[in-house]
Short mmCIF file of C-alpha atoms in Angstrom, two decimals:
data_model
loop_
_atom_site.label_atom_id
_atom_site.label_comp_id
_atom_site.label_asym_id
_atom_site.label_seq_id
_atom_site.Cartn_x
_atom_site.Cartn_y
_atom_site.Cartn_z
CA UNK A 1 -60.14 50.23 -27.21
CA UNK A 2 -62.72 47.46 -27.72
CA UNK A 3 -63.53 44.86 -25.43
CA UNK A 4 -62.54 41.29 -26.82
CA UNK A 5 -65.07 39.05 -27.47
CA UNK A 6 -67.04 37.67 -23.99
CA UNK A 7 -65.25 39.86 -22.03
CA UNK A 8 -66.64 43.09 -20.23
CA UNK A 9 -65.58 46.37 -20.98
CA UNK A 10 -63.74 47.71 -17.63
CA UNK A 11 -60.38 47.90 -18.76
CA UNK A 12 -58.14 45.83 -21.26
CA UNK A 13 -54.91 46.43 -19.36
CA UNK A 14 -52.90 43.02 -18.88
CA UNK A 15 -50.05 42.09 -16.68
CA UNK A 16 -47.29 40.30 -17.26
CA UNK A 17 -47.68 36.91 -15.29
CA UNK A 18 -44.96 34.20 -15.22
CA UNK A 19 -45.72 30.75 -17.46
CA UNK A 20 -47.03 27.54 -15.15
CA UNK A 21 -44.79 24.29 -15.65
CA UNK A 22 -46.49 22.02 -17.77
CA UNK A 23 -50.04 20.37 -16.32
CA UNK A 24 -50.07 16.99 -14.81
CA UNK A 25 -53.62 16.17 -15.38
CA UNK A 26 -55.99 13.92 -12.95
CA UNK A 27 -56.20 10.86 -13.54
CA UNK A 28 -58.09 9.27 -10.96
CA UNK A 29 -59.09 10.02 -7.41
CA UNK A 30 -62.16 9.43 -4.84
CA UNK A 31 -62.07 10.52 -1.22
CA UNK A 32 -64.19 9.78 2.30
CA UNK A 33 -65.72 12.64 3.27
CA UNK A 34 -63.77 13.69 6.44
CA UNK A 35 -65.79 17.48 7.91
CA UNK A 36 -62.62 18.49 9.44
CA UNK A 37 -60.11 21.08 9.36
CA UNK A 38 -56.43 19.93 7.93
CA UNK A 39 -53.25 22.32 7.76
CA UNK A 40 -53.27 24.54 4.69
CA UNK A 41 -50.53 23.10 2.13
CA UNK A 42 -49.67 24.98 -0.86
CA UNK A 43 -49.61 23.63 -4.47
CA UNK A 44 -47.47 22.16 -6.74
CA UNK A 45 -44.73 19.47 -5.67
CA UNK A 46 -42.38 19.45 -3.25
CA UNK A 47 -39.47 19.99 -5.81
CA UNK A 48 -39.91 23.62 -5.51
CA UNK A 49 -39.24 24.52 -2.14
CA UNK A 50 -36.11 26.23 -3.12
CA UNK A 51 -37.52 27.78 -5.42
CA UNK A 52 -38.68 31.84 -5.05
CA UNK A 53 -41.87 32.40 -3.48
CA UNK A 54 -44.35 32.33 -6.03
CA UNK A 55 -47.33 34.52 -6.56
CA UNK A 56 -50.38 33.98 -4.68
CA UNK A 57 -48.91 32.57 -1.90
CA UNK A 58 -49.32 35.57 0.73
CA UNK A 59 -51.24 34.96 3.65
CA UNK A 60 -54.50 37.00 4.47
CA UNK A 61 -54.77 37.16 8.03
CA UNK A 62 -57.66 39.81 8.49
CA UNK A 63 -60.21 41.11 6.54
CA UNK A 64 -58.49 43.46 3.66
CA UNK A 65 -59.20 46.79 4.19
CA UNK A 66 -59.03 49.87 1.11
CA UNK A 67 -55.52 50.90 2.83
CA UNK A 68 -54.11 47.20 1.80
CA UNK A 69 -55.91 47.12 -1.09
CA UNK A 70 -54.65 50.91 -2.17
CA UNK A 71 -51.06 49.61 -1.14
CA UNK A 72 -51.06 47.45 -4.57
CA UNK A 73 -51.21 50.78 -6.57
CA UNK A 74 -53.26 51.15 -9.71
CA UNK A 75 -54.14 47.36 -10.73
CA UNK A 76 -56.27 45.28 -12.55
CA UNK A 77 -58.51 42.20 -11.42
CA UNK A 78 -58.89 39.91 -13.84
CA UNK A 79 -62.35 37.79 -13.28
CA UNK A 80 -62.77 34.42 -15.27
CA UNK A 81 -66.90 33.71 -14.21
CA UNK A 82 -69.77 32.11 -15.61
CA UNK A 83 -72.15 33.42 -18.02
CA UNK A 84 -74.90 33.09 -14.99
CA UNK A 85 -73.39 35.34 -12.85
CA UNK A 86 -73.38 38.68 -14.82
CA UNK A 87 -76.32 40.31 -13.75
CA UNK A 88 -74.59 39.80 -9.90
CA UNK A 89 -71.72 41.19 -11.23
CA UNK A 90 -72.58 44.01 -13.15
CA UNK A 91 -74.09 44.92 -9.45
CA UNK A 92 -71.24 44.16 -7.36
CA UNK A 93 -68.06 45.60 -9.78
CA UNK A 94 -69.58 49.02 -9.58
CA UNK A 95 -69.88 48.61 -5.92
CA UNK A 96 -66.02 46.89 -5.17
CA UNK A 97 -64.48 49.75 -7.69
CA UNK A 98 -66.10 52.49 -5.65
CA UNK A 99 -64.65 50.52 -2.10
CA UNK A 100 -61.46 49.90 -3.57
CA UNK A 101 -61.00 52.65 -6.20
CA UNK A 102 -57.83 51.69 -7.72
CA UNK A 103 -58.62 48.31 -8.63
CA UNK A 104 -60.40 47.87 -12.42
CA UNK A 105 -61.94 44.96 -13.14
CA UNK A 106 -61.95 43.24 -16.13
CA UNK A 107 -64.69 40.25 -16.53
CA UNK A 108 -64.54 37.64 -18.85
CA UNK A 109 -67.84 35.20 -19.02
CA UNK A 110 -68.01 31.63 -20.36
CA UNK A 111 -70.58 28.75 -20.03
CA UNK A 112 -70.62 26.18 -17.72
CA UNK A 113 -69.50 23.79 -19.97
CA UNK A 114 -67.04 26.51 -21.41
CA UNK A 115 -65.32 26.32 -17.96
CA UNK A 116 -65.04 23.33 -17.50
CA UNK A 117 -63.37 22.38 -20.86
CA UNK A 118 -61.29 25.31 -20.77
CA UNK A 119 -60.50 26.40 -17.80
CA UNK A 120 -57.36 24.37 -16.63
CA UNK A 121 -55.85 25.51 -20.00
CA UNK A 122 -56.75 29.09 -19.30
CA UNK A 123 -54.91 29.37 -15.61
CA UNK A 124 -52.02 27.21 -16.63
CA UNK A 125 -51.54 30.09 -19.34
CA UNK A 126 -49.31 32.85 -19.07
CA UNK A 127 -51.49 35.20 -18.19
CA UNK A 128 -54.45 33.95 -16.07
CA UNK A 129 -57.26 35.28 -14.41
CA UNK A 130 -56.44 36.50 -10.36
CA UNK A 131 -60.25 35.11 -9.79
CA UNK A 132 -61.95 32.42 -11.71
CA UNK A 133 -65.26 30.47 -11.09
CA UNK A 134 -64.60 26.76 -10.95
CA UNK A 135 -67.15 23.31 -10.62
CA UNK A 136 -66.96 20.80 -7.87
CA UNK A 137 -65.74 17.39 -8.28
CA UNK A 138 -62.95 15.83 -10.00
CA UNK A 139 -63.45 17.02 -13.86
CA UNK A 140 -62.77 20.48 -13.33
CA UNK A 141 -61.97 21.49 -9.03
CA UNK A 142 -59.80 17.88 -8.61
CA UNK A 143 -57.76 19.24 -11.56
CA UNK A 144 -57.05 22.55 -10.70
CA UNK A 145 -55.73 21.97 -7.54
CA UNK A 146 -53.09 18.84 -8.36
CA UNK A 147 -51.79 21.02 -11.09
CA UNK A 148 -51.38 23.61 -8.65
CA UNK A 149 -53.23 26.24 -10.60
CA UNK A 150 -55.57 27.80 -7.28
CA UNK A 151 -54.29 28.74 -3.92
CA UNK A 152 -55.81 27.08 -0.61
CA UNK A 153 -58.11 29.98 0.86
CA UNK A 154 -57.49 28.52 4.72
CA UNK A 155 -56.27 32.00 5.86
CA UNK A 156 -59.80 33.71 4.03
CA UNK A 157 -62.11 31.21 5.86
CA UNK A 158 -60.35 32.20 8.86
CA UNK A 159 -59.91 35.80 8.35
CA UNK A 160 -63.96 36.28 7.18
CA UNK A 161 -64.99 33.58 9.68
CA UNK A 162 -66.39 30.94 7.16
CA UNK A 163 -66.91 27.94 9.56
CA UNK A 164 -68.70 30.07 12.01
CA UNK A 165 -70.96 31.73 9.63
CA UNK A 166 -71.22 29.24 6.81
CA UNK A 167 -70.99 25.90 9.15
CA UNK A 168 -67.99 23.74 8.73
CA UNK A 169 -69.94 20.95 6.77
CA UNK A 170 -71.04 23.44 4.61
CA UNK A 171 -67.32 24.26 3.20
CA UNK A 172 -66.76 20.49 2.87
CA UNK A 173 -67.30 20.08 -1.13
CA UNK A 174 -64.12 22.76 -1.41
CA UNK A 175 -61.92 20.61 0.33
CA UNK A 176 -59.24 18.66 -1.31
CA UNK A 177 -55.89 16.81 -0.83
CA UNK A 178 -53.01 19.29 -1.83
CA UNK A 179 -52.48 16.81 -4.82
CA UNK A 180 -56.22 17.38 -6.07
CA UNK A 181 -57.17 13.61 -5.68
CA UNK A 182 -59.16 13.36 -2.19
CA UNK A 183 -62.60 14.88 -2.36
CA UNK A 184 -63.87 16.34 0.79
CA UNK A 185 -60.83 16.51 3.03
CA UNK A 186 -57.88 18.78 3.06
CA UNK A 187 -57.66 22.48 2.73
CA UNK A 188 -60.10 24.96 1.79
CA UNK A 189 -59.77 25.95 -2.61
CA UNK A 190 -63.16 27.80 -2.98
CA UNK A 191 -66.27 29.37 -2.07
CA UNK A 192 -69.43 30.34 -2.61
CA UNK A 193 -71.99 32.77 -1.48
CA UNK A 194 -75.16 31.02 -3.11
CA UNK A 195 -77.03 27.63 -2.81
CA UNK A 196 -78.34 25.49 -6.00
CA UNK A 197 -80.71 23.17 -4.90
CA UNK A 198 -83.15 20.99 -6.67
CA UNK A 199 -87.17 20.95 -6.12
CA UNK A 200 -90.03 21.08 -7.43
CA UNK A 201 -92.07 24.20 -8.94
CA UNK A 202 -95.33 24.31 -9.70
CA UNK A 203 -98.36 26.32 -11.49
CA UNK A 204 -100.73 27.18 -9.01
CA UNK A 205 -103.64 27.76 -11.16
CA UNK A 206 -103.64 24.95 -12.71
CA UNK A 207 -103.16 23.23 -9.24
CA UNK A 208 -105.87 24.74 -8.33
CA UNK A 209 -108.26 23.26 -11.49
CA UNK A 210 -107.06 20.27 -11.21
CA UNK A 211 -108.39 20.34 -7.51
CA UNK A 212 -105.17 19.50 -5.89
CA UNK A 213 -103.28 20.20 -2.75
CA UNK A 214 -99.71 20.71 -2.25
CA UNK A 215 -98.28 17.04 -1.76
CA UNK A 216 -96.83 15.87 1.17
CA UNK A 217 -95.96 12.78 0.58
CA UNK A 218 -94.20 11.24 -2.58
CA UNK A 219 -97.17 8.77 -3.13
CA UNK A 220 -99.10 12.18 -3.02
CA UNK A 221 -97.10 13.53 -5.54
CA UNK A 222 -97.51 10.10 -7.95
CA UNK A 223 -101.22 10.65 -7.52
CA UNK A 224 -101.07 14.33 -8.40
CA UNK A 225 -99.02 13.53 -11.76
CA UNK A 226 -101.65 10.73 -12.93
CA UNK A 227 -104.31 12.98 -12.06
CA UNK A 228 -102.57 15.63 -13.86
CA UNK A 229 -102.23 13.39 -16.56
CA UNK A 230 -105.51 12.05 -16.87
CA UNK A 231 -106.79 15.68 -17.47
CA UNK A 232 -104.74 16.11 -20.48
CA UNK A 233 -102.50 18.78 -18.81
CA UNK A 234 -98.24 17.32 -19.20
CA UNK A 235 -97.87 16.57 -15.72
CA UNK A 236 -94.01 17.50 -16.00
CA UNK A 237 -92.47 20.28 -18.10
CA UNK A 238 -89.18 18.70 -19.04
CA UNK A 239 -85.84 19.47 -21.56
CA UNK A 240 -82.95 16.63 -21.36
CA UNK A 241 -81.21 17.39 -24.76
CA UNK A 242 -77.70 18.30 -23.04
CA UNK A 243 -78.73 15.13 -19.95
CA UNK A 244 -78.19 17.26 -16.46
CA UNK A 245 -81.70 17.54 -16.22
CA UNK A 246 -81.99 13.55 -16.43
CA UNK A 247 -79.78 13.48 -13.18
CA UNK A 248 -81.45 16.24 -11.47
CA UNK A 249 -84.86 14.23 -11.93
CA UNK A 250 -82.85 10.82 -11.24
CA UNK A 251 -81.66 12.73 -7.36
CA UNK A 252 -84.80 13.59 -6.54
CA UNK A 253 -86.62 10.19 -7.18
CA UNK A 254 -83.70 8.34 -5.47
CA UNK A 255 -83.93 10.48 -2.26
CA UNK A 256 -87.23 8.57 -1.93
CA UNK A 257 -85.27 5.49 -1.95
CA UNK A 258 -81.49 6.18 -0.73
CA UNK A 259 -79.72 7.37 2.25
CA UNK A 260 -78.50 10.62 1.40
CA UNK A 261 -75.25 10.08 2.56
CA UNK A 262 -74.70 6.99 0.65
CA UNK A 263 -75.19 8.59 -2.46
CA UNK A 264 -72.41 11.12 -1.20
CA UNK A 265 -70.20 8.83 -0.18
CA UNK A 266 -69.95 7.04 -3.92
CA UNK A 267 -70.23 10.87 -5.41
CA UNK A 268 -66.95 11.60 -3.46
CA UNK A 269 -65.24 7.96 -4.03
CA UNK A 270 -65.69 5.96 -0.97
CA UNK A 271 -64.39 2.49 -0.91
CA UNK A 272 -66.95 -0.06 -2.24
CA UNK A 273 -69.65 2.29 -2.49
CA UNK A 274 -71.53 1.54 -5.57
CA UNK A 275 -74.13 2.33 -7.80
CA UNK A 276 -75.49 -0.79 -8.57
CA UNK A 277 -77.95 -1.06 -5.67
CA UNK A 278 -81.84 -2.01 -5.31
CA UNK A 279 -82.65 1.53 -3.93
CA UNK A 280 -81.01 2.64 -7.66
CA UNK A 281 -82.99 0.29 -9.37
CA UNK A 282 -86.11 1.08 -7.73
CA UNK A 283 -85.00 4.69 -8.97
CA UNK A 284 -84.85 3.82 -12.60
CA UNK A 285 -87.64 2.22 -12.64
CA UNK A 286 -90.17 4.48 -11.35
CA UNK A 287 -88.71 7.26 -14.31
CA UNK A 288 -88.77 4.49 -16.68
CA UNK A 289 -92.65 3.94 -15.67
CA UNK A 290 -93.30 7.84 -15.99
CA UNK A 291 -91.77 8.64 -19.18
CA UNK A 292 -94.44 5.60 -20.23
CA UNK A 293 -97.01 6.96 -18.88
CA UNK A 294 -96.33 10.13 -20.38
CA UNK A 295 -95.29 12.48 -17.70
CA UNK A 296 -93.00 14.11 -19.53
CA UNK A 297 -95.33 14.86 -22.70
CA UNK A 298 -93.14 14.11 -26.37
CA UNK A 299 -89.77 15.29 -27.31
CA UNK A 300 -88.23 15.85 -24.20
CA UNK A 301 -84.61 14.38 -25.56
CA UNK A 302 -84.56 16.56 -28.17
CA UNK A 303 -85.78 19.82 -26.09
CA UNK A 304 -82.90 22.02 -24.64
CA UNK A 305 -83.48 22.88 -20.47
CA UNK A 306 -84.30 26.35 -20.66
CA UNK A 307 -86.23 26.28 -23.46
CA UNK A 308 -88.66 23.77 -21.07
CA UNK A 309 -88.41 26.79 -18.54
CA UNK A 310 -89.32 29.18 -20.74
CA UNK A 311 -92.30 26.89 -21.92
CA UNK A 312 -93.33 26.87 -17.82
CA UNK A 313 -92.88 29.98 -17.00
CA UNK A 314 -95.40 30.52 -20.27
CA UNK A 315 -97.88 28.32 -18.63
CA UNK A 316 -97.33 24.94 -20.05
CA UNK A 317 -97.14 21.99 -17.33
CA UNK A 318 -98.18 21.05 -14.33
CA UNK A 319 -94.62 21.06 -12.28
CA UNK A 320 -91.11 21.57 -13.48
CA UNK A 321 -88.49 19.50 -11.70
CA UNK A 322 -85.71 22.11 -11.50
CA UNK A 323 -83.15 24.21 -9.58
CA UNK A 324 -82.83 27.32 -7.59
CA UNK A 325 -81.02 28.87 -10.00
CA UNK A 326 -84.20 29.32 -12.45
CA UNK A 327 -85.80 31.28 -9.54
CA UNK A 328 -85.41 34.43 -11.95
CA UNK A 329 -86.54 32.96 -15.38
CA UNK A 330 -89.62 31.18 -13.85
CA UNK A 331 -90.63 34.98 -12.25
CA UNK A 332 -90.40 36.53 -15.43
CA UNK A 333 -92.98 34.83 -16.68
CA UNK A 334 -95.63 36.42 -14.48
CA UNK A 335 -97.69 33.81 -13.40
CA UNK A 336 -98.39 32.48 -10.19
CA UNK A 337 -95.83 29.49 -9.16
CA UNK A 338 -94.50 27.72 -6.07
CA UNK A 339 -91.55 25.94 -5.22
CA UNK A 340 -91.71 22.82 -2.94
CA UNK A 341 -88.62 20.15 -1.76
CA UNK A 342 -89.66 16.89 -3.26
CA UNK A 343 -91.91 15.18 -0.60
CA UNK A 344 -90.29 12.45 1.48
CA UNK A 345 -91.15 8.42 0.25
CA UNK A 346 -89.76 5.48 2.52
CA UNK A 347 -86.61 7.38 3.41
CA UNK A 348 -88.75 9.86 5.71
CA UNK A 349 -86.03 12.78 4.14
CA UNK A 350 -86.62 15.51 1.65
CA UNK A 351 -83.83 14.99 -0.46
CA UNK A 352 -82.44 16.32 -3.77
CA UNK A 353 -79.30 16.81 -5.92
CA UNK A 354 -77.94 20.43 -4.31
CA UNK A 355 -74.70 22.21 -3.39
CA UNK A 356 -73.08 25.49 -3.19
CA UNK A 357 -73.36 27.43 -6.55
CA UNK A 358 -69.90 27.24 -8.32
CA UNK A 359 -66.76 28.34 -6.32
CA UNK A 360 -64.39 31.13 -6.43
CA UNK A 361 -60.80 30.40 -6.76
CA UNK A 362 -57.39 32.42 -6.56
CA UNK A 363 -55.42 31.74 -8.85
CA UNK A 364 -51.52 30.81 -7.79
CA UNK A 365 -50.19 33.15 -10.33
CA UNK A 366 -52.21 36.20 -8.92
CA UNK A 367 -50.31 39.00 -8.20
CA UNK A 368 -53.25 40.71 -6.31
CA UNK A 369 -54.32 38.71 -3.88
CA UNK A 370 -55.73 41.18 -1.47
CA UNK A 371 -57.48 42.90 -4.42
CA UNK A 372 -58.74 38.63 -4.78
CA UNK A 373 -59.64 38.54 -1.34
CA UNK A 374 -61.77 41.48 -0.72
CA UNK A 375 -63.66 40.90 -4.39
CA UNK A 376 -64.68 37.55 -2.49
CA UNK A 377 -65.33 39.09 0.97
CA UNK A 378 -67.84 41.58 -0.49
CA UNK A 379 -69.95 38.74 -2.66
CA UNK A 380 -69.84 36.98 0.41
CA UNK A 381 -70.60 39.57 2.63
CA UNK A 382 -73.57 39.55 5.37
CA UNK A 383 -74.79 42.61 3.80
CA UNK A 384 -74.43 41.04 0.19
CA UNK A 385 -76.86 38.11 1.00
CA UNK A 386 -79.51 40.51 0.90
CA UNK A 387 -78.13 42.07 -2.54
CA UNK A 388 -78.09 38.32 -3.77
CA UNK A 389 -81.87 37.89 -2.61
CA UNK A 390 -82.78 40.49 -4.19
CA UNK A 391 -81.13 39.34 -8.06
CA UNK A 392 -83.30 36.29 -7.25
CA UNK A 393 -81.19 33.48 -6.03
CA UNK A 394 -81.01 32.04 -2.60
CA UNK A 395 -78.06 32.69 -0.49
CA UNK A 396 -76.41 30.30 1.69
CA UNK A 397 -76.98 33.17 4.56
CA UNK A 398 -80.72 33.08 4.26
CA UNK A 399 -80.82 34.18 7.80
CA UNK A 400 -79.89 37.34 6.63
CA UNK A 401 -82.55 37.81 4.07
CA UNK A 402 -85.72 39.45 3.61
CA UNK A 403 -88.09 38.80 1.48
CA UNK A 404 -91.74 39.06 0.22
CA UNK A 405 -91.80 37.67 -2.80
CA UNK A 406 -93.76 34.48 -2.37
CA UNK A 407 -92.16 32.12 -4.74
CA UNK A 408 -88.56 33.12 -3.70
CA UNK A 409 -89.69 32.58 0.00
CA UNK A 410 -90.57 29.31 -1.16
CA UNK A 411 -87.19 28.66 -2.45
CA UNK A 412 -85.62 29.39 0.50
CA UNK A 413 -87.63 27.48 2.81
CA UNK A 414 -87.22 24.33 0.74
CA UNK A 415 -83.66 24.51 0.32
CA UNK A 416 -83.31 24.74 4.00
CA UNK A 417 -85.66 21.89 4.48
CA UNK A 418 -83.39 19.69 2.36
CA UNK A 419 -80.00 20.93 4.13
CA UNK A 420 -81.84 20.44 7.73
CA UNK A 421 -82.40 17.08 6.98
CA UNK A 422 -79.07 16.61 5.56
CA UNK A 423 -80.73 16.22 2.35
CA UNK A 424 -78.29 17.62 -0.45
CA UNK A 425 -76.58 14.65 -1.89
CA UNK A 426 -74.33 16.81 -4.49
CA UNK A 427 -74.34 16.24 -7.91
CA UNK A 428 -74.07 13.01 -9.66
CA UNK A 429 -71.47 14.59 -12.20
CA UNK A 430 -68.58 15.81 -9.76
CA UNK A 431 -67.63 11.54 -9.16
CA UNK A 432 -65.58 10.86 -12.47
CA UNK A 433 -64.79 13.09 -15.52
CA UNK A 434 -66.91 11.54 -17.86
CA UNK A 435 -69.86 11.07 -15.17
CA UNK A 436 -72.12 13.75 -17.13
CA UNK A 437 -71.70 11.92 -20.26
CA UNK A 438 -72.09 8.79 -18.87
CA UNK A 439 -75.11 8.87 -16.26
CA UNK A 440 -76.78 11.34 -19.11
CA UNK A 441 -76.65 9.13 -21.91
CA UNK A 442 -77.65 6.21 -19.55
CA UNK A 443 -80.65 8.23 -18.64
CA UNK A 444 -81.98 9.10 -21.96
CA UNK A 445 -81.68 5.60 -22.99
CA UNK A 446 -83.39 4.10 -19.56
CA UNK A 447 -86.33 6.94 -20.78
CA UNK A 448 -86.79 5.93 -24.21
CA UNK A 449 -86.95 1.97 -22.64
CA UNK A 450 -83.50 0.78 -24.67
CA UNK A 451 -82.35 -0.46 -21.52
CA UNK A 452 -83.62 -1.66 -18.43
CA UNK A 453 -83.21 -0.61 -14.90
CA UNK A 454 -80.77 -2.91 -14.30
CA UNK A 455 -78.78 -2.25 -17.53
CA UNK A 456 -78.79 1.33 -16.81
CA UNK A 457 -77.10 1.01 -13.64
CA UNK A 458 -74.35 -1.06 -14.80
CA UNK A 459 -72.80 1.30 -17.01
CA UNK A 460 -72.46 4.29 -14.39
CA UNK A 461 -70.94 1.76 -11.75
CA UNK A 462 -68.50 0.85 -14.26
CA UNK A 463 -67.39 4.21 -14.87
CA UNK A 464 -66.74 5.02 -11.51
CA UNK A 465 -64.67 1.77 -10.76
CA UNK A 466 -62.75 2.53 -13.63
CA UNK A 467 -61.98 5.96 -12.03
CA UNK A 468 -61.23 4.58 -9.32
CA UNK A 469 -59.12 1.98 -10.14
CA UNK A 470 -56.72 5.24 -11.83
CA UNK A 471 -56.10 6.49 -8.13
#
């Protein structure tokens, strides 16, 4: 039988799943960050506890092993991921079916935005994914858990040992509230086995003509794009027609600026954290003065992200303000490139928009959980770091890792320079639901000069205070 449409070819078998009640969406929520450990609380409200012991709710206790996993019988895992993550799949299925031989998986891939438009409706379905891929913050994660639609995975960061091995701060943007509106606190609902951090790449020949060292400071950097600039080269490769890459070059100009962990603290919904702050407006307007200058060459509103990629990994631009994640398009262009964290300004910190790569989640519904569980022990494996290396992205166990591929090293050392100096501020997006739209279209206006600093600033605070106000 043919596969349907986006989804992979392992098997088309379905199983009967019982229907959700109907969704209570999030409306509102914020959280203080709170790095500790809470009692695992299951989903949903506390009308049901006479009701019959749902699905999903068994506890793992130990790492699963194939006797466990054979005790299911013949079964299917169904696997809702991204579109990014199919070349580490189509590695790791062969490998799990082989381990756990009577499990077939069945894959289904959608984009990132795809997700996170769709994916509440698809687990609140009657027949959801066991596994599905989720984003942080409150437009997609927040929602999830207050309808109850993803387990807590407590018991699997103790039975695989997650705060020894991945550090307890490290697991912090999983946590949330049982009712999905406290960000950063609460139980365990996801993990990942990969870091996305933002940085800098560069061309190192045409560093090299342009008779320029490595920057160490950001005034260093400044200099290098004038200089870059003033040679006719585009000092920045950039594409902002769907506005994440706007934030990503808005976090790395503000660590200059900002205390990292004031920026979190509003991301996660503090108390009278803001946006509107000089260190912000000092942000603005140093991107306001380089999209004058013409660091960012013509058309950059109108040019999608990878399509700028693919232009630097061709050989136009100077630097390319991007993420980890584009480790394996840049490569493939065969040139010689670096990767660097953005130099520290006043703030003495390198410091950039970076997290965990989207999280794994069990869905309540699932009637495989152990099949669930040792799908996410492999990928997050000790041995699977170096399988993950080796696809090209940076794992969080870099410890693990060997490699000698120079720009990859590069990666690694700079996202580990960022989360040593507690650098990784999140992403701008995860504070409200309409964040993206909002900080993005504020961005490509503050470029084009339609607004000033200060009116750019205004717009963002206002959605998040609205957001707020909802809790």
């Amino acid at each position: 039988m043919d596969a349907e449409p986006g989804r992979s070819a392992h098997t088309m078998r379905s199983k009967e799943r019982p229907v959700n009640a109907p969704v209570r969406w999030l409306t509102g929520g914020g959280a203080v960050v709170v790095l500790t450990l809470a009692a695992c609380g299951t989903p949903g409200s506390s009308s049901e506890d006479d009701a019959p012991a749902r699905a999903g709710t068994e506890e793992i206790t130990a790492p699963v092993t194939a006797d466990e996993v054979a005790e299911l019988g013949e079964v299917t895992l169904r696997v809702l991921a991204d579109a990014g993550e199919e070349s580490t799949l189509t590695e790791l299925i062969p490998e799990y079916e082989e381990l756990y031989p009577n499990v077939t998986v069945e894959v289904e891939y959608r984009s990132y935005d795809d997700i996170v438009r769709t994916e509440a409706n698809t687990l609140s379905g009657g027949d959801p994914p066991d596994l599905a891929q989720g984003a942080q913050g409150y437009a997609l994660d927040g929602a999830l858990v207050e309808a109850g639609l993803i387990r807590p995975l407590d018991d699997l960061a103790e039975a695989y040992e997650w705060y020894d091995r991945y550090g307890e701060s490290t697991l912090g943007e999983f946590r949330w509230s049982d009712d999905g509106t406290r960000f950063g606190t609460g139980s365990i609902y996801g993990i990942s086995p990969v870091v996305s951090m933002v940085g800098v790449y560069y061309n190192t020949a045409k560093l090299d003509a342009l008779g320029l060292e490595l920057p160490q400071t950001f005034d260093d950097f400044e200099a290098a794009l004038a200089t870059a600039r003033a040679a006719g080269e585009q000092p920045i490769m950039f594409g902002n027609a769907l506005k994440s890459t706007g934030l990503h070059i808005f976090g790395v100009v503000q660590g200059q600026n900002a205390d990292p962990a004031v920026t979190r603290d509003w991301i996660s919904g503090t108390e009278g954290a803001t946006f509107d702050t000089p260190e912000n407006v000092a942000t603005a307007t140093t991107i306001q003065e380089w999209a004058q200058q013409g660091y960012f060459g013509e058309g950059y509103n109108g040019l999608a992200e990878d399509d700028a990629v693919a232009r630097f990994a061709a050989g136009e631009g100077v630097f390319l303000i991007g993420g980890t994640w584009q480790l394996a398009a840049i490569q493939a262009g065969g040139g010689d490139f670096g990767f660097f964290p953005m130099p520290p300004g006043e703030s003495g910190l390198h410091v950039a928009s970076g997290s965990l790569g989207m999280g794994w989640h069990v869905s309540t519904e699932s009637d495989v959980v152990p099949a669930a569980a040792a799908f996410i022990g492999l990928i997050t494996s000790d041995e699977w770091a170096q399988k993950l290396a080796d696809l090209g992205r940076v794992p969080v166990l870099a410890q693990q890792i060997d490699t000698a591929e120079p720009l990859f090293a590069d990666a690694v050392a700079g996202s580990g320079t960022i989360l040593a100096d507690g650098g990784n501020t999140y992403s701008f997006d995860w504070a409200t639901g309409s964040m993206m739209a909002t900080m993005g279209g504020a961005l490509q206006e503050l470029m084009d000069g339609r607004v000033t600093p200060q009116e750019f600033v205004t717009p963002i605070q206002d959605d998040w205070a609205a957001f707020q106000a909802e809790r």
